[in-house]
Amino acid sequence: AITTPTVSTSSTTSGPTTPTTSTSYTGPTSEVAISGTLYLIVEDLNFVDDPNAKTGIATVLAEELGVQASSVQIRIELARRKLSTRALAVSVLKVTILVSFKAPTVSASKAGASVLAKLSNLDAGELSENIVTTIASLPGGVTYSGMLVTAAIWDSPLITSSDQDDPVRVTLAPSTLPPSIFEEFSASFRPSRSQGI
């Protein structure tokens, strides 16, 4: 299971809200958590168990969102093995993501909305390229040239104040790149009999 990490206290600024590290704020804080799922296609199944893959995805998302890398938790699992055509055989991976950070309680909703907006505006092509490049740049990293993000689904922020026991889900519409994109991609492949699907 994905666990919520402990990260530095964050604050927000006027205008577009981005969580930033702060040491001066001493008021009440809230934990902001956003979960989501990326669907990837890969040619090399070593991606699933490669620790650099998790590190690479977390690093890229953290940079895009303006949060600490430790604020992004990643779990990678196989969703479907080997969708095949005559020219290509790939596997579909499900990447479960949890982004969590602390923010002043008075602006936690705004911070959560800002991060959700950034996630919803990620470009799949750029995200794929950045992940591949980052993984390859890590010590012992390899180049997963066939990796591609095909779909993303994000939940609305879950905010827990330091003075309350129960989390409160903020009323924000979740950002969704429809699963139909993933389904249409899958349907474009005919399972290979040699793969036993």
mmCIF file of C-alpha atoms in Angstrom:
data_model
loop_
_atom_site.group_PDB
_atom_site.id
_atom_site.type_symbol
_atom_site.label_atom_id
_atom_site.label_comp_id
_atom_site.label_asym_id
_atom_site.label_seq_id
_atom_site.Cartn_x
_atom_site.Cartn_y
_atom_site.Cartn_z
ATOM 1 C CA ALA A 1 0.000 0.000 0.000
ATOM 2 C CA ILE A 2 1.099 3.536 -0.626
ATOM 3 C CA THR A 3 1.894 5.436 2.572
ATOM 4 C CA THR A 4 1.656 9.171 3.090
ATOM 5 C CA PRO A 5 5.177 10.580 3.523
ATOM 6 C CA THR A 6 6.186 13.201 6.065
ATOM 7 C CA VAL A 7 7.360 16.310 4.274
ATOM 8 C CA SER A 8 8.402 19.839 5.125
ATOM 9 C CA THR A 9 5.814 22.444 6.074
ATOM 10 C CA SER A 10 4.687 24.298 2.946
ATOM 11 C CA SER A 11 3.271 27.727 2.328
ATOM 12 C CA THR A 12 1.603 29.438 -0.600
ATOM 13 C CA THR A 13 2.027 32.755 -2.357
ATOM 14 C CA SER A 14 -0.440 35.076 -4.066
ATOM 15 C CA GLY A 15 -1.417 34.390 -7.649
ATOM 16 C CA PRO A 16 -0.932 30.822 -8.919
ATOM 17 C CA THR A 17 -0.629 28.719 -5.803
ATOM 18 C CA THR A 18 2.398 26.461 -5.542
ATOM 19 C CA PRO A 19 3.526 24.636 -2.408
ATOM 20 C CA THR A 20 6.906 25.958 -1.359
ATOM 21 C CA THR A 21 9.116 25.129 1.599
ATOM 22 C CA SER A 22 8.766 27.589 4.462
ATOM 23 C CA THR A 23 10.388 27.836 7.880
ATOM 24 C CA SER A 24 8.646 31.042 9.064
ATOM 25 C CA TYR A 25 5.013 29.890 9.121
ATOM 26 C CA THR A 26 3.971 28.684 12.594
ATOM 27 C CA GLY A 27 0.169 28.526 12.264
ATOM 28 C CA PRO A 28 -2.049 25.454 11.819
ATOM 29 C CA THR A 29 -1.237 23.251 8.842
ATOM 30 C CA SER A 30 -3.130 20.697 6.798
ATOM 31 C CA GLU A 31 -2.029 17.643 4.876
ATOM 32 C CA VAL A 32 -2.990 17.862 1.201
ATOM 33 C CA ALA A 33 -3.098 14.567 -0.707
ATOM 34 C CA ILE A 34 -3.932 13.917 -4.359
ATOM 35 C CA SER A 35 -3.979 10.396 -5.742
ATOM 36 C CA GLY A 36 -4.094 9.313 -9.340
ATOM 37 C CA THR A 37 -3.191 6.742 -11.935
ATOM 38 C CA LEU A 38 -1.016 6.833 -15.026
ATOM 39 C CA TYR A 39 -1.220 4.133 -17.676
ATOM 40 C CA LEU A 40 2.011 3.486 -19.543
ATOM 41 C CA ILE A 41 3.019 1.239 -22.393
ATOM 42 C CA VAL A 42 6.490 -0.277 -22.311
ATOM 43 C CA GLU A 43 8.416 -2.738 -24.403
ATOM 44 C CA ASP A 44 10.735 -3.755 -21.561
ATOM 45 C CA LEU A 45 9.019 -5.295 -18.522
ATOM 46 C CA ASN A 46 12.133 -4.662 -16.428
ATOM 47 C CA PHE A 47 10.561 -1.225 -15.972
ATOM 48 C CA VAL A 48 8.167 -2.674 -13.352
ATOM 49 C CA ASP A 49 10.884 -3.683 -10.898
ATOM 50 C CA ASP A 50 13.436 -1.018 -11.760
ATOM 51 C CA PRO A 51 13.828 1.319 -8.731
ATOM 52 C CA ASN A 52 15.064 4.000 -11.110
ATOM 53 C CA ALA A 53 11.666 3.931 -12.825
ATOM 54 C CA LYS A 54 9.924 4.932 -9.592
ATOM 55 C CA THR A 55 12.576 7.534 -8.849
ATOM 56 C CA GLY A 56 12.372 8.940 -12.361
ATOM 57 C CA ILE A 57 8.582 9.305 -12.344
ATOM 58 C CA ALA A 58 8.603 10.841 -8.858
ATOM 59 C CA THR A 59 11.372 13.269 -9.783
ATOM 60 C CA VAL A 60 9.645 14.463 -12.943
ATOM 61 C CA LEU A 61 6.275 14.934 -11.245
ATOM 62 C CA ALA A 62 7.851 16.740 -8.290
ATOM 63 C CA GLU A 63 9.608 19.174 -10.636
ATOM 64 C CA GLU A 64 6.410 19.784 -12.591
ATOM 65 C CA LEU A 65 4.375 20.385 -9.432
ATOM 66 C CA GLY A 66 6.936 22.323 -7.426
ATOM 67 C CA VAL A 67 6.958 19.909 -4.482
ATOM 68 C CA GLN A 68 9.650 17.847 -2.764
ATOM 69 C CA ALA A 69 10.502 14.564 -4.483
ATOM 70 C CA SER A 70 9.717 12.829 -1.171
ATOM 71 C CA SER A 71 6.145 14.158 -1.513
ATOM 72 C CA VAL A 72 5.500 11.845 -4.471
ATOM 73 C CA GLN A 73 4.938 8.136 -3.827
ATOM 74 C CA ILE A 74 4.871 5.650 -6.711
ATOM 75 C CA ARG A 75 3.669 2.072 -7.168
ATOM 76 C CA ILE A 76 4.108 0.300 -10.534
ATOM 77 C CA GLU A 77 2.256 -2.858 -11.512
ATOM 78 C CA LEU A 78 1.496 -4.795 -14.656
ATOM 79 C CA ALA A 79 -1.987 -4.073 -16.014
ATOM 80 C CA ARG A 80 -1.814 -6.190 -19.159
ATOM 81 C CA ARG A 81 0.997 -8.238 -20.597
ATOM 82 C CA LYS A 82 2.077 -8.020 -24.197
ATOM 83 C CA LEU A 83 -0.393 -6.387 -26.534
ATOM 84 C CA SER A 84 0.994 -7.431 -29.889
ATOM 85 C CA THR A 85 1.038 -6.641 -33.568
ATOM 86 C CA ARG A 86 3.393 -8.067 -36.170
ATOM 87 C CA ALA A 87 5.749 -5.151 -35.686
ATOM 88 C CA LEU A 88 5.424 -4.393 -31.973
ATOM 89 C CA ALA A 89 4.834 -6.082 -28.619
ATOM 90 C CA VAL A 90 4.244 -3.907 -25.570
ATOM 91 C CA SER A 91 2.858 -4.254 -22.051
ATOM 92 C CA VAL A 92 0.497 -1.899 -20.247
ATOM 93 C CA LEU A 93 1.531 -0.729 -16.783
ATOM 94 C CA LYS A 94 -0.574 0.897 -14.087
ATOM 95 C CA VAL A 95 1.282 3.511 -12.047
ATOM 96 C CA THR A 96 -0.500 4.516 -8.837
ATOM 97 C CA ILE A 97 0.599 7.929 -7.578
ATOM 98 C CA LEU A 98 0.145 9.802 -4.311
ATOM 99 C CA VAL A 99 1.228 13.429 -4.055
ATOM 100 C CA SER A 100 1.109 14.754 -0.483
ATOM 101 C CA PHE A 101 2.429 17.861 1.220
ATOM 102 C CA LYS A 102 1.659 20.218 4.113
ATOM 103 C CA ALA A 103 0.228 23.682 3.619
ATOM 104 C CA PRO A 104 -1.201 26.405 5.888
ATOM 105 C CA THR A 105 -4.777 25.387 6.719
ATOM 106 C CA VAL A 106 -6.166 28.716 5.482
ATOM 107 C CA SER A 107 -4.769 28.120 1.991
ATOM 108 C CA ALA A 108 -4.710 24.307 1.781
ATOM 109 C CA SER A 109 -7.695 24.144 -0.567
ATOM 110 C CA LYS A 110 -6.046 26.639 -2.896
ATOM 111 C CA ALA A 111 -2.775 24.705 -2.847
ATOM 112 C CA GLY A 112 -4.591 21.456 -3.618
ATOM 113 C CA ALA A 113 -6.473 23.067 -6.496
ATOM 114 C CA SER A 114 -3.206 24.437 -7.904
ATOM 115 C CA VAL A 115 -1.494 21.047 -7.886
ATOM 116 C CA LEU A 116 -4.562 19.363 -9.405
ATOM 117 C CA ALA A 117 -4.591 21.969 -12.193
ATOM 118 C CA LYS A 118 -0.922 21.311 -12.926
ATOM 119 C CA LEU A 119 -1.516 17.575 -13.052
ATOM 120 C CA SER A 120 -4.456 18.018 -15.416
ATOM 121 C CA ASN A 121 -2.371 20.183 -17.747
ATOM 122 C CA LEU A 122 0.539 17.757 -18.093
ATOM 123 C CA ASP A 123 1.294 16.931 -21.704
ATOM 124 C CA ALA A 124 1.507 13.155 -22.182
ATOM 125 C CA GLY A 125 4.229 13.392 -24.819
ATOM 126 C CA GLU A 126 6.453 15.732 -22.809
ATOM 127 C CA LEU A 127 5.834 13.740 -19.640
ATOM 128 C CA SER A 128 6.860 10.521 -21.376
ATOM 129 C CA GLU A 129 10.028 12.082 -22.784
ATOM 130 C CA ASN A 130 10.997 13.632 -19.451
ATOM 131 C CA ILE A 131 10.488 10.367 -17.578
ATOM 132 C CA VAL A 132 12.589 8.400 -20.065
ATOM 133 C CA THR A 133 15.359 11.020 -19.995
ATOM 134 C CA THR A 134 15.379 11.255 -16.200
ATOM 135 C CA ILE A 135 15.513 7.483 -15.690
ATOM 136 C CA ALA A 136 18.404 7.205 -18.150
ATOM 137 C CA SER A 137 20.311 9.946 -16.305
ATOM 138 C CA LEU A 138 20.207 8.176 -12.933
ATOM 139 C CA PRO A 139 23.128 6.005 -11.768
ATOM 140 C CA GLY A 140 22.744 2.654 -13.476
ATOM 141 C CA GLY A 141 19.843 4.031 -15.499
ATOM 142 C CA VAL A 142 18.773 2.562 -18.818
ATOM 143 C CA THR A 143 16.832 4.106 -21.696
ATOM 144 C CA TYR A 144 13.254 2.821 -22.004
ATOM 145 C CA SER A 145 12.770 4.139 -25.503
ATOM 146 C CA GLY A 146 9.378 2.478 -25.977
ATOM 147 C CA MET A 147 7.761 3.977 -22.867
ATOM 148 C CA LEU A 148 4.707 6.150 -23.430
ATOM 149 C CA VAL A 149 2.063 7.648 -21.125
ATOM 150 C CA THR A 150 -1.344 6.829 -22.624
ATOM 151 C CA ALA A 151 -3.842 7.943 -19.959
ATOM 152 C CA ALA A 152 -4.074 9.730 -16.615
ATOM 153 C CA ILE A 153 -6.790 9.899 -13.981
ATOM 154 C CA TRP A 154 -6.548 12.236 -10.954
ATOM 155 C CA ASP A 155 -8.787 12.408 -7.878
ATOM 156 C CA SER A 156 -9.780 15.653 -6.188
ATOM 157 C CA PRO A 157 -7.591 16.697 -3.229
ATOM 158 C CA LEU A 158 -8.105 15.170 0.196
ATOM 159 C CA ILE A 159 -7.275 17.639 2.964
ATOM 160 C CA THR A 160 -6.724 16.760 6.617
ATOM 161 C CA SER A 161 -6.287 19.631 9.080
ATOM 162 C CA SER A 162 -3.931 19.227 12.007
ATOM 163 C CA ASP A 163 -6.806 19.899 14.410
ATOM 164 C CA GLN A 164 -9.227 17.316 13.000
ATOM 165 C CA ASP A 165 -9.359 13.551 12.933
ATOM 166 C CA ASP A 166 -11.353 13.004 9.757
ATOM 167 C CA PRO A 167 -10.177 14.031 6.291
ATOM 168 C CA VAL A 168 -12.309 16.421 4.273
ATOM 169 C CA ARG A 169 -12.536 16.005 0.523
ATOM 170 C CA VAL A 170 -12.488 19.341 -1.216
ATOM 171 C CA THR A 171 -15.297 19.940 -3.689
ATOM 172 C CA LEU A 172 -13.293 19.999 -6.896
ATOM 173 C CA ALA A 173 -14.025 18.098 -10.060
ATOM 174 C CA PRO A 174 -11.444 15.359 -10.631
ATOM 175 C CA SER A 175 -9.279 15.809 -13.686
ATOM 176 C CA THR A 176 -9.575 12.869 -16.033
ATOM 177 C CA LEU A 177 -8.015 11.893 -19.305
ATOM 178 C CA PRO A 178 -10.795 9.441 -20.215
ATOM 179 C CA PRO A 179 -9.972 5.724 -19.843
ATOM 180 C CA SER A 180 -11.433 5.344 -23.339
ATOM 181 C CA ILE A 181 -8.073 6.524 -24.659
ATOM 182 C CA PHE A 182 -6.439 3.563 -22.941
ATOM 183 C CA GLU A 183 -9.226 1.237 -24.094
ATOM 184 C CA GLU A 184 -8.980 2.395 -27.692
ATOM 185 C CA PHE A 185 -5.234 1.877 -27.611
ATOM 186 C CA SER A 186 -5.683 -1.641 -26.232
ATOM 187 C CA ALA A 187 -8.321 -2.436 -28.826
ATOM 188 C CA SER A 188 -5.897 -1.506 -31.604
ATOM 189 C CA PHE A 189 -3.795 -4.523 -30.739
ATOM 190 C CA ARG A 190 -4.662 -8.129 -31.396
ATOM 191 C CA PRO A 191 -3.362 -10.457 -28.687
ATOM 192 C CA SER A 192 -0.593 -12.666 -29.975
ATOM 193 C CA ARG A 193 -1.365 -16.367 -29.683
ATOM 194 C CA SER A 194 2.293 -16.990 -28.967
ATOM 195 C CA GLN A 195 1.937 -14.857 -25.845
ATOM 196 C CA GLY A 196 -0.873 -17.052 -24.563
ATOM 197 C CA ILE A 197 -3.375 -14.182 -24.139
#
